[in-house]
mmCIF file of C-alpha atoms in Angstrom:
data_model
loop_
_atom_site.group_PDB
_atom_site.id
_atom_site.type_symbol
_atom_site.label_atom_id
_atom_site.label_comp_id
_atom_site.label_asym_id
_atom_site.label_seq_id
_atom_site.Cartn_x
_atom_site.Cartn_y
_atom_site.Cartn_z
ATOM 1 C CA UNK A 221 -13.817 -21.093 36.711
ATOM 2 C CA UNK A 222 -11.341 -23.975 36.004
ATOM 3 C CA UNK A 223 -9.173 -24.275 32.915
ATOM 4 C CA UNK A 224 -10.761 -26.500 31.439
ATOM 5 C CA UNK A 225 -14.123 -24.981 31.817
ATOM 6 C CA UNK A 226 -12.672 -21.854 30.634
ATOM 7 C CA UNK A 227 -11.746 -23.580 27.435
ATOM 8 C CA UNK A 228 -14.846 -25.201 26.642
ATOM 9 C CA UNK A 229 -16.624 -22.181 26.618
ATOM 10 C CA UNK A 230 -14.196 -20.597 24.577
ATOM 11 C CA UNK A 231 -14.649 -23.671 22.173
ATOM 12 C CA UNK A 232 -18.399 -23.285 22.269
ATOM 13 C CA UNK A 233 -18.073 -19.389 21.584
ATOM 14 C CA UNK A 234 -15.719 -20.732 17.969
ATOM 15 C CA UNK A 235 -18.856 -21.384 15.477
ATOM 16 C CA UNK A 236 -17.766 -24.697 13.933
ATOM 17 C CA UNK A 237 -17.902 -25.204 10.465
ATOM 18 C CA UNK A 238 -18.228 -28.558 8.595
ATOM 19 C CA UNK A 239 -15.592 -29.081 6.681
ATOM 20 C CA UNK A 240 -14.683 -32.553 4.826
ATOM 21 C CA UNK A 241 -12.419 -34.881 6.012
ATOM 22 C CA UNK A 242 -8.633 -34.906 4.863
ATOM 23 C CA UNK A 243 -5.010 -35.356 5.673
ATOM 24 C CA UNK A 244 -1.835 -35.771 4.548
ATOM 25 C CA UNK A 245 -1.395 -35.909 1.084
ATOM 26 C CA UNK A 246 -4.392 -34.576 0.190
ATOM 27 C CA UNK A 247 -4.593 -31.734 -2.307
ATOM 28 C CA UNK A 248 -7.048 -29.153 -1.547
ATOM 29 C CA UNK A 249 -8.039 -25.451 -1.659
ATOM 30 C CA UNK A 250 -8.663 -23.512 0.763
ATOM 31 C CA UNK A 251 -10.913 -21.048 0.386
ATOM 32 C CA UNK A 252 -9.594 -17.819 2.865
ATOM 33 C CA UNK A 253 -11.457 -14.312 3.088
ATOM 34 C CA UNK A 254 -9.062 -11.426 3.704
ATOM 35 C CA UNK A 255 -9.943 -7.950 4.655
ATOM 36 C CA UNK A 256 -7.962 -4.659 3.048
ATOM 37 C CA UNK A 257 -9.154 -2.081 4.123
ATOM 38 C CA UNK A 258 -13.016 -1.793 4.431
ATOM 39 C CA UNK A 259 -13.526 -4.352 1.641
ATOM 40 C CA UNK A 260 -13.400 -8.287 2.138
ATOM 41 C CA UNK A 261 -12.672 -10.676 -0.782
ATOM 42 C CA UNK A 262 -11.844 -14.235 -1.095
ATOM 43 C CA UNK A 263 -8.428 -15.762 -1.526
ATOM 44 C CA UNK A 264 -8.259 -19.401 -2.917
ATOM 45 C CA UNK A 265 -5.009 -20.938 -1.653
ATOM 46 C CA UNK A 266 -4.400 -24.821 -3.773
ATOM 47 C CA UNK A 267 -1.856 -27.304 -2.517
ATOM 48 C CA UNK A 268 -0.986 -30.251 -0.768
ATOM 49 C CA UNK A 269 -1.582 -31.071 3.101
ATOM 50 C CA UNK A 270 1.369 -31.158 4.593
ATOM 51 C CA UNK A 271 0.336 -32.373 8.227
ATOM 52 C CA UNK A 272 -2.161 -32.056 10.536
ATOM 53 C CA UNK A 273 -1.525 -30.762 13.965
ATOM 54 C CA UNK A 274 -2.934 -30.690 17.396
ATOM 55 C CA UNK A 275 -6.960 -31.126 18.392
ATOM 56 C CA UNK A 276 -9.954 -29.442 19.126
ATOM 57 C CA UNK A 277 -10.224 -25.777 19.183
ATOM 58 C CA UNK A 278 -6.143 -25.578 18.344
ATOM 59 C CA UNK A 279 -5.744 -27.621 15.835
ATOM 60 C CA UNK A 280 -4.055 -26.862 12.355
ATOM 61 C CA UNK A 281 -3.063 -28.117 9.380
ATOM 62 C CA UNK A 282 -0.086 -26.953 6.711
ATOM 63 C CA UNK A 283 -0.343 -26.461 3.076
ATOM 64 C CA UNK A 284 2.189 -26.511 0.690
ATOM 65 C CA UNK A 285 1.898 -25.093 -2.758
ATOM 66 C CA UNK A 286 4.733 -24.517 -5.558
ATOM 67 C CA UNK A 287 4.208 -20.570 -6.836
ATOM 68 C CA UNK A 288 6.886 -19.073 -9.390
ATOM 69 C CA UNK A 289 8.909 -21.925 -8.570
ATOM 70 C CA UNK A 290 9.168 -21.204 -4.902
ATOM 71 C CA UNK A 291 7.759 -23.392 -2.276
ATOM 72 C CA UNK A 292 4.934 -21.192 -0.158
ATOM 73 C CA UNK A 293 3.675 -22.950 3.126
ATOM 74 C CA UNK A 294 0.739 -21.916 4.961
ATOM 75 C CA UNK A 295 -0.632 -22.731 8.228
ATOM 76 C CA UNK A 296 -4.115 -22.647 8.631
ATOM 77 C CA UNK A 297 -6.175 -22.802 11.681
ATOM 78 C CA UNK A 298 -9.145 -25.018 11.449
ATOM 79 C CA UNK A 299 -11.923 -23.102 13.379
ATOM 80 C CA UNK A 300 -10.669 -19.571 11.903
ATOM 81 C CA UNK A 301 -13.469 -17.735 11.283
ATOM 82 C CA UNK A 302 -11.661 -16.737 8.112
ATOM 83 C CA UNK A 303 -11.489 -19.548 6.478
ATOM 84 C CA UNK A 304 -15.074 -19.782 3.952
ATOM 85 C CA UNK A 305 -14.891 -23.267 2.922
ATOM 86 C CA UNK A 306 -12.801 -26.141 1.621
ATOM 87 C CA UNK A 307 -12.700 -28.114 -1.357
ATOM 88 C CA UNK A 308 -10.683 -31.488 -1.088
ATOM 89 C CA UNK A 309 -9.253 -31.634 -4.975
ATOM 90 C CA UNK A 310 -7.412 -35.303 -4.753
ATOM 91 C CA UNK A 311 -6.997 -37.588 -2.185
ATOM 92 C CA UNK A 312 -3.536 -38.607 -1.942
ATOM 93 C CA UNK A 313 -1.983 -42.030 -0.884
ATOM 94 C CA UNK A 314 1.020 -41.319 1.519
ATOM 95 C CA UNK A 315 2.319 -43.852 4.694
ATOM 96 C CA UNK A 316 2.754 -41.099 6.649
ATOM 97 C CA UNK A 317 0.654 -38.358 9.277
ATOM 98 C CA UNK A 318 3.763 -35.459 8.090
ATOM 99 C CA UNK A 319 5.348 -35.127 4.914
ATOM 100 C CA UNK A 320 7.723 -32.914 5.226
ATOM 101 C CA UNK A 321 10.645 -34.898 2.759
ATOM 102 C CA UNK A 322 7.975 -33.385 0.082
ATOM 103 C CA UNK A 323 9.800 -30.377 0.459
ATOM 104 C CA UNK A 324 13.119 -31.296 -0.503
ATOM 105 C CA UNK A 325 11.683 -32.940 -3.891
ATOM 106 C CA UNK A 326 10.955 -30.885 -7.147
ATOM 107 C CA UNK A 327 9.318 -31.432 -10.281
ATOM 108 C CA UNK A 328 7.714 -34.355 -10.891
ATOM 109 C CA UNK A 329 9.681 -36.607 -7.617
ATOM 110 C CA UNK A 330 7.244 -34.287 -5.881
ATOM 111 C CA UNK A 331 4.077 -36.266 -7.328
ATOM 112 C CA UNK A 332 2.101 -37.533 -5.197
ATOM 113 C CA UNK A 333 0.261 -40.727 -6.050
ATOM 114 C CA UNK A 334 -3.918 -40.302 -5.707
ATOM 115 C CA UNK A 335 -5.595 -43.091 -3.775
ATOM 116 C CA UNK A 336 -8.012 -45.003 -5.759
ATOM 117 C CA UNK A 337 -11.751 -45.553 -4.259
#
């Protein structure tokens, strides 16, 4: 069994949800179920796409969210089986595939406009 053959039926093992389409800029939640113990419960996790990375079975994207004043950045992996669902919040209207200067800004500099339909 090749490599690649070896990957796709690793890929075909990953149930694939559908989950609607954004990128940078774009604020959404992410809806993430976490296990403590025995019990499961689901963490929402808000902010703004930061990038979106790699394809296929490995890709991810990073979210970026502002909590007590500190910056929190998450990576999240798109086929994880943890990850419920995801609601797209804004759509944002960035130039660019990675915003990372977003982290240097604060307060309102780190607006981001919303695109307009």
């Amino acid at each position: 069994m090749g490599k690649t053959e070896l990957m796709q039926y690793v890929e075909d093992l990953v149930e694939r949800k559908d989950f609607p389409e954004f990128k940078a800029g774009d604020t959404i939640t992410v809806h993430y179920k976490i296990k403590e113990g025995n019990k499961e419960r689901i963490q929402n996790f808000q902010g703004v796409v930061l990038q979106r990375s790699g394809s296929g079975s490995t890709e991810t994207f990073t979210v970026r969210k502002i909590t007590n004043g500190v910056g929190v950045e998450r990576i999240f992996p798109i086929r994880s089986p943890f990850i419920e669902q995801i609601d797209v919040n804004k759509r944002g209207a960035v130039r660019r595939a990675r915003i990372f200067y977003l982290r240097d800004l604060t307060g309102k500099k780190a607006r981001i406009k919303e695109k307009r339909h």
